[in-house]
Short mmCIF file of C-alpha atoms in Angstrom, two decimals:
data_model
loop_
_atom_site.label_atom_id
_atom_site.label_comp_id
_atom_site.label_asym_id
_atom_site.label_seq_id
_atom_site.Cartn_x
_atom_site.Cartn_y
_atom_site.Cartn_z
CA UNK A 1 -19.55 5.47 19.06
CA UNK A 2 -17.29 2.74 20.63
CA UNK A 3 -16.08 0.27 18.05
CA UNK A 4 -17.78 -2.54 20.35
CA UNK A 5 -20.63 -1.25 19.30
CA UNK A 6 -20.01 -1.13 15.40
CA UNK A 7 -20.63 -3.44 12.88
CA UNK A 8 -17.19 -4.92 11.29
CA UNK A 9 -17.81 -2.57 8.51
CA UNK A 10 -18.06 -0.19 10.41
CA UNK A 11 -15.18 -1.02 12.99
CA UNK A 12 -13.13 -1.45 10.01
CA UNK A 13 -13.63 1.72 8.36
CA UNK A 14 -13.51 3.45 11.57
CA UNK A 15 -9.64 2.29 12.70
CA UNK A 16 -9.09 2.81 8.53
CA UNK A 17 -9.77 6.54 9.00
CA UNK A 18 -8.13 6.51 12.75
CA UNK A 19 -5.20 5.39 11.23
CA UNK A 20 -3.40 8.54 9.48
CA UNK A 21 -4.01 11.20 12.27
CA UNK A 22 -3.78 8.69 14.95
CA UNK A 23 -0.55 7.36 13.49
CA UNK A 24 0.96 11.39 12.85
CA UNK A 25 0.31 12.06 16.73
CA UNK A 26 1.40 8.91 18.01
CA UNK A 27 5.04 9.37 15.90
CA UNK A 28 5.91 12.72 17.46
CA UNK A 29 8.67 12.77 19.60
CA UNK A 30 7.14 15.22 22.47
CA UNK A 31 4.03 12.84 23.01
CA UNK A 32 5.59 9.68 22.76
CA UNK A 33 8.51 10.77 25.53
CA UNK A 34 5.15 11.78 27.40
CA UNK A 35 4.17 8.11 26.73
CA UNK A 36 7.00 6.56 27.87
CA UNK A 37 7.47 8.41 30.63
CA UNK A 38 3.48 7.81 31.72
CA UNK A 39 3.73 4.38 31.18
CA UNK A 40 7.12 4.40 33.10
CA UNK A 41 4.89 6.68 36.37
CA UNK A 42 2.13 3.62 35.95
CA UNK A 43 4.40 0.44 36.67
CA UNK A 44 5.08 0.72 33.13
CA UNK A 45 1.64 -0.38 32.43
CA UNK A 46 0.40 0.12 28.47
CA UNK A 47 -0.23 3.77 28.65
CA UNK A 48 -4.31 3.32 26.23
CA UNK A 49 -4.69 0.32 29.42
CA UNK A 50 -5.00 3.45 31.83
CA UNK A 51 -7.70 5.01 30.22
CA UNK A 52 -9.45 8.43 29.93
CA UNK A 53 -7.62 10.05 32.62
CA UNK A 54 -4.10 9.56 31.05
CA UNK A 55 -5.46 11.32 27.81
CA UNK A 56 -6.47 14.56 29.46
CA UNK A 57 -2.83 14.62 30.11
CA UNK A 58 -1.52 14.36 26.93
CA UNK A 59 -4.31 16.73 25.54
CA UNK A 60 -2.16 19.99 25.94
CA UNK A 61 0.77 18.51 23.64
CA UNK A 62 -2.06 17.41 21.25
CA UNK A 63 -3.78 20.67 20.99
CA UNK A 64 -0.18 22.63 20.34
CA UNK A 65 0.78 20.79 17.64
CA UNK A 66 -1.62 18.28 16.97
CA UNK A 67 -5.19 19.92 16.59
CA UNK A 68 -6.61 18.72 13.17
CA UNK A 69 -5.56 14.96 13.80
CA UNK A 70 -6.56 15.25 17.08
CA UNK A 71 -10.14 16.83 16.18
CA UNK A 72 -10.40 14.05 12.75
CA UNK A 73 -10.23 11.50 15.48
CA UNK A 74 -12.81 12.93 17.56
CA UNK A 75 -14.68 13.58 13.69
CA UNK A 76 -14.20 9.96 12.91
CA UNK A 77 -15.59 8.38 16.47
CA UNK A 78 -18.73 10.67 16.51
CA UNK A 79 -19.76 11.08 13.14
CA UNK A 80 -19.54 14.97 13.66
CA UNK A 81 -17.40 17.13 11.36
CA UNK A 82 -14.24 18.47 12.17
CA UNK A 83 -15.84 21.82 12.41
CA UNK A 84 -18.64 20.97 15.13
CA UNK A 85 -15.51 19.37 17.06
CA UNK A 86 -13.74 22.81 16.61
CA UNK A 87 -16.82 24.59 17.83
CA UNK A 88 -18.83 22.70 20.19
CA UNK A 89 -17.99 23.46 23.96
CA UNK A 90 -14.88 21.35 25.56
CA UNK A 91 -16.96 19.27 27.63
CA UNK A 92 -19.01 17.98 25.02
CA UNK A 93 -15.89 16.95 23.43
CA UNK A 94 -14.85 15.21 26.31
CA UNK A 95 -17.67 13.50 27.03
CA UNK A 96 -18.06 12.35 23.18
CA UNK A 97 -14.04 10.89 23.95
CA UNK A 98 -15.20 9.04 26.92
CA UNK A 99 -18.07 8.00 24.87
CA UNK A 100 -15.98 6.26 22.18
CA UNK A 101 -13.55 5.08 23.98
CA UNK A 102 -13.34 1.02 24.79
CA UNK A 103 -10.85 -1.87 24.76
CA UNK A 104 -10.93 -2.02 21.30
CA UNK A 105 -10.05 1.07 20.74
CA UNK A 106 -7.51 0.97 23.25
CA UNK A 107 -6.28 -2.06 21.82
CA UNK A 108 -5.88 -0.25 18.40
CA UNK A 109 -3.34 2.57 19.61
CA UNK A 110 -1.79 0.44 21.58
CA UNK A 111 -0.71 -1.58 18.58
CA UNK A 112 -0.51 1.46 16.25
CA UNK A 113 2.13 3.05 18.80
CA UNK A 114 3.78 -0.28 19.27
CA UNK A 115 3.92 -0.62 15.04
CA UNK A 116 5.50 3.22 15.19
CA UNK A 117 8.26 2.10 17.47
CA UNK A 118 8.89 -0.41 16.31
CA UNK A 119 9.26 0.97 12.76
CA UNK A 120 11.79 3.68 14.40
CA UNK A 121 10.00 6.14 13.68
CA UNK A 122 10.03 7.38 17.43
#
């Protein structure tokens, strides 16, 4: 569910839960070099401002080291369990990613990432 959709409960619980695996992902060093440099290949545009298409690129990295935050996120934007991410066919996991995703959500790595930087943790 896109968090323009959600109640502010809701919304609010959501980016809660987004938080830890989003934040473990968005610290390692191989993704956010892949950041950088993305943002660096896109006029240095914010990298969640290009959308969908820029995450299927960075979905290899995710999946090597990466997998359970990467399928809690998916868990906590569709409701499913981690195990129905884990076993339902790729394209319905895809399509439940382009589903969720919005602005707001955007808006949330984007300032997630920028907090992790900015915290050194890069």
């Amino acid at each position: 569910m896109k968090i323009s959709a959600m109640t502010t409960d809701q919304a609010l619980d959501t980016l809660v839960r987004l938080t830890e695996p989003a934040g473990i992902i968005l610290t390692d060093k191989e993704v956010s070099t892949f950041l950088d440099s993305l943002g660096a290949e896109n006029g240095n545009k914010n990298f969640f401002a290009i959308g969908i298409d820029a995450i299927a690129k960075l979905i290899p990295a995710m999946a090597r080291t990466h997998r359970a935050e990467t399928y809690e996120i998916v868990s906590v934007l569709t409701g499913k369990s981690v195990e129905e991410i884990g076993s339902q066919k790729i394209t319905q996991t895809v399509q439940d990613v382009r589903d969720s995703w919005d602005e707001e959500l955007a808006g949330f790595f984007h300032s997630l990432r920028a907090q992790t930087k900015d915290n050194g943790t890069k």
